[in-house]
Amino acid sequence: MQTKRSYIDGVHPEAELLKEGAAWLQAGELVAFPTETVYGLGANALNDSACTKIFQAKGRPQDNPLIVHVCNRPMANMLVSKWTPEAELCVQHFWPGPLTLVMSKTAEVSEVVTAGLANVAIRMPSHPVALRLIEETGLPIAAPSANLSGRPSPTSGSHVWRDMKGKIPLILDAGACLVGLESTILDVSGGVPTILRPGGISREQLEELLGEVRVDNPSGIQAPKAPGMKYRHYAPQGEMILMMGTPERIILRMGHEIQKGHARLKKVGVLCSLESAPFLHNRFPDLLFVLGSKDRLEEVASNLFEGLRLCDERGMDLILAEGVEEGGLGTAIMNRLQKAAGKRIRYS
Ligand code: AMP
Ligand code: MG
């Protein structure tokens, strides 16, 4: 299939490009589009064969449900059978934005979308291209991240191009995504609201609004309630080690690991904070990628997937990543870093 990549204005999207995207979606085809979190791979959520194409294009396991994107409340009402008071509060405070709500589904939502679950995950994105595209299509849009399954989520049109070229008819490219991490997934179907995946909206922000908020499976021992969380996501091709500890110790340890890697003829990439970078560049890693300042974790979040992908592109065999402090956005960043590193975490 020929893939067209159209550059679209991220603030005032061109009407004719939105129409073209909507026409593909209405015809049951896939369109990749930017959201404020990461790029989505969209299909008509009410059309099973269109949604099935998402799983094929990504190589996504069938048991991993899709988040449905809406542009207004009536569209969400069509999909949700019960709105709890917590869900209502979240909608008022955080929609449109990077918060996905898991609620009881109506019969309109097919099992292909929810992978057989009784609940559906819904989000209203704030990116003008995403919102206007859904509006123009007039349909709820099922959209997971527009990467090949298991690869880091795409935070730019170039990332999508690399993963989806030849598999879908259209990519709407509006450049880099603002948040750069996927949405927070919050189960508000009943009982104590529970975070199924940390993301752009923090636990602290949610607790301020809702009171007690639980986190699903923090130790990673039981089966997670968001089926996708059991997969090793966000993984670069090289071996990755996540380094934890005081900055001084991490720097020292990274220096050793770089030397050891070089002795084994490995190409070693480093992902680190702005603060640590000056102490690491003279250890001569093959790639030094500055994620951002420790004092501006939004910066780290928005650069993380770009860093992981760059390590792959430059053929790094070993990737050393500096951890950040948990709490707020730090929790979501650490969740992605831990998944990318698999079980390889070093405390020093
Ligand atoms: P992605 O869109 O690629 O970021 O992945 C979507 C995430 O949402 C996956 O981890 C899914 O398992 C999760 N998800 C989607 N729908 C549901 C649902 N109905 N219940 C729980 N988790 C869901
Ligand atoms: Mg994904």
Coordinates of C-alpha atoms and ligand atoms in Angstrom, one line a residue:
M1 CA 0.0 0.0 0.0
Q2 CA 1.2 3.5 -0.8
T3 CA 1.4 5.7 2.3
K4 CA 0.8 9.5 1.9
R5 CA 2.4 11.7 4.5
S6 CA 0.7 15.0 4.7
Y7 CA 2.1 17.9 6.8
I8 CA -0.8 19.5 8.7
D9 CA -0.9 22.7 10.8
G10 CA -1.0 21.6 14.5
V11 CA -2.9 24.7 15.6
H12 CA -5.1 25.5 12.6
P13 CA -5.4 22.2 10.7
E14 CA -6.2 22.6 7.0
A15 CA -9.8 21.7 6.3
E16 CA -9.0 19.7 3.1
L17 CA -6.5 17.5 4.9
L18 CA -9.1 16.8 7.7
K19 CA -11.6 15.9 5.0
E20 CA -9.2 13.5 3.4
G21 CA -8.4 11.9 6.7
A22 CA -12.1 11.6 7.6
A23 CA -12.9 10.1 4.2
W24 CA -10.4 7.3 4.8
L25 CA -11.7 6.7 8.3
Q26 CA -15.4 6.6 7.0
A27 CA -14.3 4.1 4.4
G28 CA -13.0 1.7 7.1
E29 CA -9.2 2.5 6.5
L30 CA -6.5 3.5 9.0
V31 CA -5.2 7.1 9.5
A32 CA -2.3 8.0 11.8
F33 CA -2.8 11.4 13.5
P34 CA -1.1 13.5 16.2
T35 CA -2.5 13.8 19.7
E36 CA -1.0 15.7 22.6
T37 CA 0.3 12.5 24.1
V38 CA 1.7 10.4 21.2
Y39 CA 0.6 9.7 17.6
G40 CA -2.5 7.5 17.3
L41 CA -3.4 4.9 14.7
G42 CA -7.1 5.5 14.1
A43 CA -10.0 3.5 12.8
N44 CA -13.8 3.8 12.9
A45 CA -14.5 2.3 16.4
L46 CA -17.9 1.1 15.2
N47 CA -16.5 -1.0 12.4
D48 CA -15.0 -4.3 13.3
S49 CA -13.1 -4.9 10.1
A50 CA -11.6 -1.4 10.4
C51 CA -10.5 -2.1 14.0
T52 CA -9.1 -5.5 13.0
K53 CA -6.8 -3.7 10.6
I54 CA -5.2 -1.8 13.5
F55 CA -4.1 -5.1 15.1
Q56 CA -2.7 -6.3 11.8
A57 CA -0.8 -3.1 11.0
K58 CA 0.8 -2.9 14.5
G59 CA 1.2 -6.7 15.0
R60 CA -0.7 -6.1 18.2
P61 CA -1.9 -9.1 20.3
Q62 CA -5.7 -9.6 20.0
D63 CA -6.2 -9.5 23.7
N64 CA -4.9 -5.9 24.0
P65 CA -8.0 -3.6 23.8
L66 CA -8.1 -0.2 22.1
I67 CA -8.8 3.2 23.5
V68 CA -11.7 5.0 21.8
H69 CA -11.2 8.7 21.1
V70 CA -14.2 11.0 21.1
C71 CA -14.7 14.8 20.4
N72 CA -17.7 15.5 22.5
R73 CA -19.9 14.2 25.3
P74 CA -22.8 12.9 23.2
M75 CA -20.3 10.7 21.3
A76 CA -19.0 9.4 24.6
N77 CA -22.6 8.8 25.9
M78 CA -23.2 6.4 23.0
L79 CA -20.4 4.2 24.3
V80 CA -20.8 4.3 28.0
S81 CA -23.7 2.7 29.9
K82 CA -22.9 4.1 33.4
W83 CA -21.2 7.3 34.4
T84 CA -20.1 7.3 38.0
P85 CA -19.7 10.5 40.0
E86 CA -15.9 10.1 39.7
A87 CA -16.1 9.7 36.0
E88 CA -18.2 12.9 35.8
L89 CA -15.6 14.9 37.8
C90 CA -12.8 13.6 35.7
V91 CA -14.5 14.6 32.5
Q92 CA -15.2 18.1 33.9
H93 CA -11.6 18.6 35.0
F94 CA -9.4 16.7 32.6
W95 CA -11.2 16.4 29.3
P96 CA -10.0 17.2 26.7
G97 CA -6.6 16.0 27.8
P98 CA -4.3 13.0 28.6
L99 CA -6.7 11.0 30.8
T100 CA -8.4 7.8 29.6
L101 CA -11.4 6.7 31.5
V102 CA -12.4 3.0 31.8
M103 CA -16.2 2.7 32.2
S104 CA -19.0 0.1 31.6
K105 CA -19.6 -0.2 27.9
T106 CA -22.9 -0.1 25.9
A107 CA -23.8 -2.7 23.2
E108 CA -22.5 -0.3 20.5
V109 CA -18.9 -1.1 21.5
S110 CA -17.8 -4.4 20.0
E111 CA -15.6 -7.0 21.5
V112 CA -12.9 -6.4 18.9
V113 CA -12.4 -2.9 20.5
T114 CA -12.5 -4.1 24.2
A115 CA -10.9 -7.5 23.6
G116 CA -14.0 -9.1 25.2
L117 CA -13.9 -6.9 28.4
A118 CA -17.1 -5.5 29.8
N119 CA -15.5 -2.0 30.1
V120 CA -14.4 0.4 27.4
A121 CA -11.5 2.9 27.7
I122 CA -12.4 6.4 26.4
R123 CA -10.5 9.6 26.0
M124 CA -11.1 13.1 24.5
P125 CA -7.8 14.3 23.2
S126 CA -7.0 18.0 23.3
H127 CA -4.8 18.2 20.1
P128 CA -6.6 20.3 17.6
V129 CA -5.8 17.9 14.7
A130 CA -7.2 14.9 16.7
L131 CA -10.3 16.7 17.9
R132 CA -11.1 18.2 14.5
L133 CA -10.5 15.0 12.7
I134 CA -12.9 13.1 14.9
E135 CA -15.4 15.9 14.5
E136 CA -15.1 15.8 10.7
T137 CA -15.4 12.0 10.7
G138 CA -18.5 12.1 13.0
L139 CA -17.5 8.8 14.5
P140 CA -15.7 7.6 17.6
I141 CA -12.2 6.6 16.6
A142 CA -10.3 3.6 18.1
A143 CA -6.7 4.5 18.3
P144 CA -3.7 2.9 20.0
S145 CA -0.2 4.4 19.6
A146 CA 0.9 4.3 16.0
N147 CA 4.0 2.2 16.5
L148 CA 4.7 -1.4 15.7
S149 CA 3.8 -3.5 18.7
G150 CA 6.7 -3.6 21.2
R151 CA 8.5 -0.5 19.8
P152 CA 8.6 2.8 21.6
S153 CA 5.5 5.0 21.0
P154 CA 5.8 7.5 18.2
T155 CA 6.1 11.1 19.3
S156 CA 6.7 12.6 15.8
G157 CA 5.5 12.1 12.3
S158 CA 8.9 10.6 11.4
H159 CA 8.5 7.9 14.0
V160 CA 5.1 6.9 12.5
W161 CA 6.5 7.0 9.0
R162 CA 9.3 4.6 10.0
D163 CA 6.8 2.1 11.6
M164 CA 3.7 2.4 9.4
K165 CA 5.0 3.3 5.9
G166 CA 3.4 0.9 3.3
K167 CA 0.8 -0.3 5.9
I168 CA -1.7 2.5 6.0
P169 CA -3.0 5.1 3.4
L170 CA -2.4 8.3 5.3
I171 CA -0.2 9.9 8.0
L172 CA -1.2 13.4 9.2
D173 CA 2.1 14.8 10.4
A174 CA 2.0 17.8 12.7
G175 CA 5.6 17.4 14.1
A176 CA 6.4 16.6 17.7
C177 CA 3.8 15.8 20.4
L178 CA 3.6 18.0 23.4
V179 CA 3.3 15.5 26.3
G180 CA 5.3 12.6 24.7
L181 CA 4.0 9.9 27.1
E182 CA 0.7 8.0 26.7
S183 CA -2.4 9.0 28.6
T184 CA -3.1 8.0 32.2
I185 CA -5.6 5.2 32.3
L186 CA -8.1 5.5 35.2
D187 CA -10.7 2.9 36.0
V188 CA -13.8 4.8 37.2
S189 CA -16.3 2.1 36.5
G190 CA -17.2 1.8 40.2
G191 CA -15.5 1.5 43.6
V192 CA -12.2 3.3 44.4
P193 CA -10.8 4.9 41.2
T194 CA -7.8 2.9 40.1
I195 CA -4.8 3.9 37.9
L196 CA -4.2 1.1 35.4
R197 CA -1.4 3.0 33.6
P198 CA 0.5 6.1 34.9
G199 CA 0.7 8.9 32.3
G200 CA 0.3 12.5 31.5
I201 CA -2.1 13.2 34.5
S202 CA -0.5 12.3 37.8
R203 CA -1.9 10.3 40.8
E204 CA -1.5 13.5 42.9
Q205 CA -3.6 15.5 40.5
L206 CA -6.3 12.8 40.5
E207 CA -6.3 12.5 44.3
E208 CA -6.7 16.2 44.7
L209 CA -10.0 15.9 42.7
L210 CA -11.2 12.4 43.8
G211 CA -9.8 11.6 47.2
E212 CA -8.4 8.1 47.4
V213 CA -7.0 6.8 44.2
R214 CA -5.4 3.3 43.9
V215 CA -2.7 2.1 41.6
D216 CA -3.3 -1.3 39.9
N217 CA -0.6 -3.9 40.4
P218 CA 2.2 -1.6 41.6
S219 CA 4.6 -4.5 42.2
G220 CA 3.9 -6.0 38.8
I221 CA 3.2 -9.4 40.4
Q222 CA -0.5 -10.0 39.6
A223 CA -2.1 -9.8 36.1
P224 CA -2.7 -6.1 35.3
K225 CA -6.2 -4.9 34.7
A226 CA -5.1 -3.0 31.5
P227 CA -4.1 -6.1 29.4
G228 CA -1.5 -4.1 27.5
M229 CA 0.6 -3.5 30.7
K230 CA 1.8 -7.1 30.7
Y231 CA 3.7 -6.7 27.5
R232 CA 7.3 -5.5 27.3
H233 CA 6.5 -2.1 25.7
Y234 CA 8.7 0.7 24.7
A235 CA 11.5 -1.6 24.1
P236 CA 14.6 -0.5 22.1
Q237 CA 16.5 -3.2 20.2
G238 CA 19.7 -2.8 22.2
E239 CA 20.1 -4.1 25.7
M240 CA 19.0 -1.4 28.2
I241 CA 20.1 -0.9 31.8
L242 CA 18.2 1.5 34.0
M243 CA 20.5 3.2 36.6
M244 CA 19.2 4.3 40.0
G245 CA 20.9 6.0 42.9
T246 CA 22.5 9.3 43.7
P247 CA 23.7 11.3 40.6
E248 CA 27.4 10.9 41.6
R249 CA 27.1 7.2 41.9
I250 CA 25.1 6.8 38.7
I251 CA 27.7 8.9 36.8
L252 CA 30.5 6.7 38.3
R253 CA 28.8 3.5 37.5
M254 CA 27.9 4.6 34.0
G255 CA 31.5 5.4 33.3
H256 CA 32.5 1.8 34.3
E257 CA 29.7 0.4 32.2
I258 CA 30.8 2.4 29.1
Q259 CA 34.3 1.1 29.5
K260 CA 33.2 -2.5 30.0
G261 CA 30.9 -2.2 27.0
H262 CA 33.7 -0.8 24.8
A263 CA 36.0 -3.6 26.0
R264 CA 33.4 -6.0 24.6
L265 CA 33.2 -4.0 21.3
K266 CA 29.7 -2.8 22.1
K267 CA 28.3 0.5 21.0
V268 CA 27.1 2.2 24.2
G269 CA 24.4 4.9 24.3
V270 CA 23.6 7.1 27.3
L271 CA 20.2 8.7 28.1
C272 CA 20.7 11.1 30.9
S273 CA 19.6 14.4 32.6
L274 CA 20.9 17.8 31.6
E275 CA 22.6 17.9 35.0
S276 CA 24.6 14.7 34.5
A277 CA 25.5 15.2 30.9
P278 CA 28.7 17.3 31.4
F279 CA 30.1 14.5 33.6
L280 CA 29.4 11.8 31.1
H281 CA 30.4 13.2 27.7
N282 CA 34.1 12.8 28.6
R283 CA 33.5 9.1 29.2
F284 CA 33.0 8.9 25.5
P285 CA 29.8 7.0 25.0
D286 CA 28.9 6.4 21.3
L287 CA 25.8 8.4 21.8
L288 CA 24.8 10.9 24.5
F289 CA 21.2 11.9 24.5
V290 CA 20.1 14.5 27.0
L291 CA 16.5 13.8 28.1
G292 CA 16.1 17.1 29.8
S293 CA 16.5 18.8 33.2
K294 CA 15.5 17.0 36.4
D295 CA 13.7 20.1 37.3
R296 CA 11.5 20.0 34.2
L297 CA 10.2 16.5 33.9
E298 CA 7.8 17.5 31.2
E299 CA 10.9 17.9 29.1
V300 CA 12.2 14.4 30.0
A301 CA 8.8 12.9 29.2
S302 CA 8.5 14.5 25.8
N303 CA 12.0 13.5 24.8
L304 CA 12.1 9.9 26.2
F305 CA 10.7 7.9 23.2
E306 CA 12.8 10.0 20.8
G307 CA 15.9 9.0 22.8
L308 CA 15.0 5.3 22.8
R309 CA 14.4 5.3 19.0
L310 CA 17.6 7.2 18.3
C311 CA 19.6 4.6 20.1
D312 CA 18.1 2.0 17.8
E313 CA 18.7 4.0 14.7
R314 CA 22.3 4.5 15.6
G315 CA 22.7 0.8 16.4
M316 CA 23.5 1.1 20.1
D317 CA 24.1 -2.5 21.5
L318 CA 23.9 -1.2 25.1
I319 CA 21.8 1.7 26.4
L320 CA 22.4 3.2 29.9
A321 CA 19.5 5.3 31.1
E322 CA 19.5 7.5 34.2
G323 CA 16.3 7.1 36.3
V324 CA 14.3 10.0 37.6
E325 CA 12.6 10.6 41.0
E326 CA 9.2 9.0 41.4
G327 CA 6.1 11.1 42.0
G328 CA 4.0 13.2 39.6
L329 CA 5.2 12.8 36.0
G330 CA 8.3 11.0 37.4
T331 CA 6.2 8.0 38.1
A332 CA 5.0 7.7 34.5
I333 CA 8.6 8.3 33.2
M334 CA 9.9 5.5 35.5
N335 CA 7.1 3.2 34.4
R336 CA 8.2 3.5 30.7
L337 CA 12.0 3.3 31.6
Q338 CA 11.4 0.2 33.7
K339 CA 9.5 -1.5 30.9
A340 CA 12.1 -0.5 28.3
A341 CA 14.8 -2.0 30.5
G342 CA 12.9 -5.2 31.2
K343 CA 14.4 -6.5 34.5
R344 CA 17.8 -4.8 34.1
I345 CA 17.8 -2.2 36.8
R346 CA 21.0 -1.4 38.8
Y347 CA 20.9 0.4 42.1
S348 CA 24.1 2.0 43.2
Ligands
AMP1 P1 -2.1 2.2 23.6 O1 -3.3 2.8 23.0 O2 -1.2 1.5 22.6 O3 -1.4 3.2 24.5 O4 -2.6 1.0 24.6 C1 -3.8 1.1 25.2 C2 -3.8 0.6 26.6 O5 -5.1 0.8 27.2 C3 -3.4 -0.8 26.8 O6 -2.5 -1.0 27.9 C4 -4.7 -1.5 27.0 O7 -4.6 -2.7 27.7 C5 -5.5 -0.4 27.8 N1 -6.9 -0.6 27.7 C6 -7.7 -0.3 26.6 N2 -9.0 -0.6 26.8 C7 -9.0 -1.1 28.0 C8 -10.1 -1.5 28.9 N3 -11.4 -1.6 28.4 N4 -9.8 -1.9 30.1 C9 -8.6 -1.8 30.6 N5 -7.5 -1.4 29.9 C10 -7.7 -1.0 28.6
MG2 MG 0.9 1.6 22.7

